[in-house]
mmCIF file of C-alpha atoms in Angstrom:
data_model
loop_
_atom_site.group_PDB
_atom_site.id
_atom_site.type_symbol
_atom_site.label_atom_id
_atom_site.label_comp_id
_atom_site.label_asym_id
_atom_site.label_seq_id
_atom_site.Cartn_x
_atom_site.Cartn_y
_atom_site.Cartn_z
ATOM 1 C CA UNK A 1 0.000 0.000 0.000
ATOM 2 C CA UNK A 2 0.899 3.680 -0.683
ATOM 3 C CA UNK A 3 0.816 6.209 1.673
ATOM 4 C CA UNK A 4 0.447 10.038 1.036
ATOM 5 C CA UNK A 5 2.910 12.420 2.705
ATOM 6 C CA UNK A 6 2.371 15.306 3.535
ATOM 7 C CA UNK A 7 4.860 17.986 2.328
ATOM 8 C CA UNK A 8 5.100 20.160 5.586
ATOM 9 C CA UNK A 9 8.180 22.955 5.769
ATOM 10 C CA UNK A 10 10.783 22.720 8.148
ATOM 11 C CA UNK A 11 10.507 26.280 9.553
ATOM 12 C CA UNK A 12 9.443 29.420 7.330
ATOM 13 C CA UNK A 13 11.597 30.043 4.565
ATOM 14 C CA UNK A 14 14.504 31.967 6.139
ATOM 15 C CA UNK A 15 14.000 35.336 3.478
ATOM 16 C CA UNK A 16 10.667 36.154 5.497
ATOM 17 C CA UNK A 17 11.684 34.557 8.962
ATOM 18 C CA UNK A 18 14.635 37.427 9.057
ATOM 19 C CA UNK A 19 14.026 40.905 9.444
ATOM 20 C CA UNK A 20 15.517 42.608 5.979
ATOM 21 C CA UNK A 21 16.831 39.419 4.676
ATOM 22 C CA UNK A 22 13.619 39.333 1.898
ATOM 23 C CA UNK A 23 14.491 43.236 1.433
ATOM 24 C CA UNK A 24 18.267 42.670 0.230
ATOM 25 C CA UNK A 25 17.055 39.840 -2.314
ATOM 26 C CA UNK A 26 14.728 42.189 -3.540
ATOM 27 C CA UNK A 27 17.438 44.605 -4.082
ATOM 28 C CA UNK A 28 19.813 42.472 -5.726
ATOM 29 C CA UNK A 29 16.702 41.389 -8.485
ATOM 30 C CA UNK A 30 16.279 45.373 -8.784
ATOM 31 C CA UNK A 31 19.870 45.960 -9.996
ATOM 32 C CA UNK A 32 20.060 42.976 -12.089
ATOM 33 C CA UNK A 33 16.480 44.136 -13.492
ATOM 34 C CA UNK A 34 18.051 47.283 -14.408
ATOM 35 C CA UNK A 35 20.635 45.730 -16.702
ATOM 36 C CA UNK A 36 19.533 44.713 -20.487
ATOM 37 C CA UNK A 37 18.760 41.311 -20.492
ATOM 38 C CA UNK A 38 15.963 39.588 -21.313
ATOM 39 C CA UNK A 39 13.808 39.138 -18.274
ATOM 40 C CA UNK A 40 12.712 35.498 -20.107
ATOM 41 C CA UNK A 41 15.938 34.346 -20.561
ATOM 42 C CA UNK A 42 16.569 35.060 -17.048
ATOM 43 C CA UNK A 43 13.269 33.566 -15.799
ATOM 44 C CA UNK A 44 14.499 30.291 -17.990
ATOM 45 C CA UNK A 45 18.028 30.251 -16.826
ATOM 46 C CA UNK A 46 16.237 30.311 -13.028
ATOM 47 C CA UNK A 47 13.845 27.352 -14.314
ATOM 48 C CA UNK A 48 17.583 25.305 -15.232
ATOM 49 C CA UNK A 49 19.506 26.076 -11.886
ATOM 50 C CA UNK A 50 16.471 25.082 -9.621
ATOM 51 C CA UNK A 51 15.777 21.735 -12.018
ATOM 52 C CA UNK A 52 19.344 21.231 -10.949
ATOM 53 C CA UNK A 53 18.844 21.353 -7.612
ATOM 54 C CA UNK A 54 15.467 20.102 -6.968
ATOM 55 C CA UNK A 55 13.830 23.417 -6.087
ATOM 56 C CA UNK A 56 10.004 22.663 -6.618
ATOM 57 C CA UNK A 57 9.262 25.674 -5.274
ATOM 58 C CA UNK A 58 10.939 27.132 -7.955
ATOM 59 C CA UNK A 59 10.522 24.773 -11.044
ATOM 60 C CA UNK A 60 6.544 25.384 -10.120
ATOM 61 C CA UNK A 61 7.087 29.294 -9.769
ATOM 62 C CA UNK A 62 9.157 30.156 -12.927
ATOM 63 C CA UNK A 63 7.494 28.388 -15.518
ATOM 64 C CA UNK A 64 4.856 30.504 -14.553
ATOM 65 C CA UNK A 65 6.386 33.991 -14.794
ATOM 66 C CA UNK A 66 8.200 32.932 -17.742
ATOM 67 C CA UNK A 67 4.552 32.056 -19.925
ATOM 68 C CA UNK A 68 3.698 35.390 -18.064
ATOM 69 C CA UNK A 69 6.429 37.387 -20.403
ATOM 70 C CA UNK A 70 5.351 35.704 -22.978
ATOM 71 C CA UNK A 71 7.613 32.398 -23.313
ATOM 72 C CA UNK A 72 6.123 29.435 -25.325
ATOM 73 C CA UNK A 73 5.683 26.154 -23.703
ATOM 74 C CA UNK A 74 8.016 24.231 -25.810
ATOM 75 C CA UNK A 75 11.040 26.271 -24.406
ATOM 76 C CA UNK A 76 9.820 26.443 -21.170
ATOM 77 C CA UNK A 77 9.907 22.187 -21.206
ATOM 78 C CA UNK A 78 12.282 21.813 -23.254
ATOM 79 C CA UNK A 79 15.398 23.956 -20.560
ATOM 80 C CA UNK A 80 16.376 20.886 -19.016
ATOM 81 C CA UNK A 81 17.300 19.211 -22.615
ATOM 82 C CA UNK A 82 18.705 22.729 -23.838
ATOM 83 C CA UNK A 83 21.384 20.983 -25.671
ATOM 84 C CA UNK A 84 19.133 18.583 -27.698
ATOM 85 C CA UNK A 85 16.379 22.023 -28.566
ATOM 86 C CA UNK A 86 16.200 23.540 -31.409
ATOM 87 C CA UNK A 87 14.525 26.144 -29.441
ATOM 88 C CA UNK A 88 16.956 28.259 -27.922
ATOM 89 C CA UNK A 89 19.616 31.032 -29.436
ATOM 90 C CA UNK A 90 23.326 30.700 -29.295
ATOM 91 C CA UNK A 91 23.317 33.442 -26.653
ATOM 92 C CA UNK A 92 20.408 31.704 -25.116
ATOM 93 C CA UNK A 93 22.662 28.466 -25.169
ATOM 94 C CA UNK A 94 25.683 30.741 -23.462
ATOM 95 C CA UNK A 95 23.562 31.940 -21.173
ATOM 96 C CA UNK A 96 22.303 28.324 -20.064
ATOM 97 C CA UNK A 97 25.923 26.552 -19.857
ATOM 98 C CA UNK A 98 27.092 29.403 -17.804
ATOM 99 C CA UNK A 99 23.771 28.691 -15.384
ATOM 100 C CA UNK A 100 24.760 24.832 -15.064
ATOM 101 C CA UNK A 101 28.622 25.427 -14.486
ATOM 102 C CA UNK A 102 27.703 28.096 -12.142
ATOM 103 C CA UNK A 103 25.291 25.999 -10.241
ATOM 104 C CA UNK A 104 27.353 22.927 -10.432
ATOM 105 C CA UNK A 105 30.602 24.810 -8.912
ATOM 106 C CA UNK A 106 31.256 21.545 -7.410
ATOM 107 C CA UNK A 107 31.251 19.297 -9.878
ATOM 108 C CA UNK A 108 34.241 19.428 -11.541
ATOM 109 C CA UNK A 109 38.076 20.878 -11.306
ATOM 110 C CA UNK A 110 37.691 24.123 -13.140
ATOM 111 C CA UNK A 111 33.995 24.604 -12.657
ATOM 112 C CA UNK A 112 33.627 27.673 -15.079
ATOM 113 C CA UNK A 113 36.121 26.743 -18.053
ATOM 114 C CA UNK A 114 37.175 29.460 -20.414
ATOM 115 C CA UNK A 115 35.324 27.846 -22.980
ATOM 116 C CA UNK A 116 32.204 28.646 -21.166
ATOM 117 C CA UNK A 117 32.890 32.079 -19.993
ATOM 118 C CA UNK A 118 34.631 33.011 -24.035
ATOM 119 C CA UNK A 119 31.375 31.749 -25.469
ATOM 120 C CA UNK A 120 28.958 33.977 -22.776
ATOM 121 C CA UNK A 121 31.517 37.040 -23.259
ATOM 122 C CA UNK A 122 31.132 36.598 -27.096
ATOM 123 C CA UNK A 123 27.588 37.347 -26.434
ATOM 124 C CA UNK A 124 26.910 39.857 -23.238
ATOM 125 C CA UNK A 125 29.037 42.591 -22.737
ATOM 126 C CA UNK A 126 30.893 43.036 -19.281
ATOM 127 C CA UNK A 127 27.829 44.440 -17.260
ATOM 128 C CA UNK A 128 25.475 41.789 -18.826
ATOM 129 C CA UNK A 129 28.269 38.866 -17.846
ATOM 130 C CA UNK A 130 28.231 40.357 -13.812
ATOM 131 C CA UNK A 131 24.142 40.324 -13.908
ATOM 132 C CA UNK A 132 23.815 36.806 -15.444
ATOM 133 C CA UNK A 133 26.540 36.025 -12.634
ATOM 134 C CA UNK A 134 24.440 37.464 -9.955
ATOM 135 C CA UNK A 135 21.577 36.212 -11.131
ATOM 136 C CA UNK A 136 22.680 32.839 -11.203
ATOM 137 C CA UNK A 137 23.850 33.405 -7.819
ATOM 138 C CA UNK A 138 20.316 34.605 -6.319
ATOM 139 C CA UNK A 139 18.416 31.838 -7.658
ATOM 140 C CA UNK A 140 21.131 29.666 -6.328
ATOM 141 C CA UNK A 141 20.624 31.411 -2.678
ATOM 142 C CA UNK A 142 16.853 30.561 -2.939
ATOM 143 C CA UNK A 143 17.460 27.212 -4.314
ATOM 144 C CA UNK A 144 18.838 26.460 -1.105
ATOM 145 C CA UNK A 145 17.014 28.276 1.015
ATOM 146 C CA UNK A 146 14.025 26.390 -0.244
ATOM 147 C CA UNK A 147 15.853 23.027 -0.649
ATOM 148 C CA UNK A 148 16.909 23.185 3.308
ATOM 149 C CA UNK A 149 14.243 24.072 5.084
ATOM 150 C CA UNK A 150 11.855 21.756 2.626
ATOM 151 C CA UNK A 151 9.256 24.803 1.855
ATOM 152 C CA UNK A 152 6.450 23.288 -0.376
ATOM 153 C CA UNK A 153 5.833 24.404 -3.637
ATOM 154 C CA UNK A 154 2.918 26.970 -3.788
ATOM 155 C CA UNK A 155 3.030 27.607 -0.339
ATOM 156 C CA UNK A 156 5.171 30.966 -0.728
ATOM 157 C CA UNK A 157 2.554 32.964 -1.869
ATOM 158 C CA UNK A 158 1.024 31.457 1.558
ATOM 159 C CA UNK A 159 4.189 32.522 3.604
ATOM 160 C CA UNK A 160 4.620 35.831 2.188
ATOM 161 C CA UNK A 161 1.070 37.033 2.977
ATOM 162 C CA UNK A 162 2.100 35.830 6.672
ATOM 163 C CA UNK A 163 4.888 37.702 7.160
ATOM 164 C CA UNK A 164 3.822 40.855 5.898
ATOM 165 C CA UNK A 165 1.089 40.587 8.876
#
């Protein structure tokens, strides 16, 4: 027999449980906003790192905001098999490989080769390479933020409403 569990969270995700903490992510997807990329590309890059790392919060939430600026569904399910899609421009591409090798940082020797970083610099200039970077970074932070306290998909909208209380 089969038995449901029940997804519960460990404690409230730690970006509303401390005071200021939710603020500074907010500030860092402000400046990124700021800088000309495309805010799909971004939302699919932050579909790719949290498919990585088993955010469902995440693989539920930017699927969503991605069809919301428009993407198509066939990217949008087709991210985790970039490689194999026709789908997806060679800056797309650049921007994708440097979202795995930057997620992966642990996975191999020289986690962001050159050839990785020359083919994203081919494509963004200087500012765009730091907001991809930082990017990558902040849906890395709540990758892991969701991943260890075991916050349920859907349930954010739940704990945001809470905390502003």
């Amino acid at each position: 027999m089969q038995t449901t569990t029940t997804l519960e969270p460990r404690i409230a995700n730690p970006a509303f449980a401390v005071d200021g903490a939710m603020d500074a992510l907010h500030a860092m997807n402000k400046a990124i906003s700021r800088v000309k990329l495309s805010p799909r590309l971004l939302e699919l890059m932050h579909l790719r790192a949290s498919q990585i790392n088993g955010c469902g919060v995440c693989a539920v939430q930017h699927p969503k905001i991605a069809r919301k600026l428009g993407e198509t569904d066939d990217r949008i399910f087709a991210v985790a098999a970039w490689r194999e899609a026709p789908f997806f421009t060679d800056a797309e591409r650049a921007a994708l490989a440097l979202t795995e090798a930057l997620t992966r940082i642990a996975d191999t020797a020289d986690p962001v080769p050159d050839s990785i970083w020359d083919e994203a610099a081919a494509h963004y200039d200087e500012q765009e390479l730091a907001a991809l970077v930082l990017s990558i970074a902040t849906i890395n932070v709540w990758n892991r933020l969701n991943v260890a306290t075991r916050q349920v998909a859907g349930e954010w909208i739940k704990a945001a409403a809470t905390a502003r209380v």
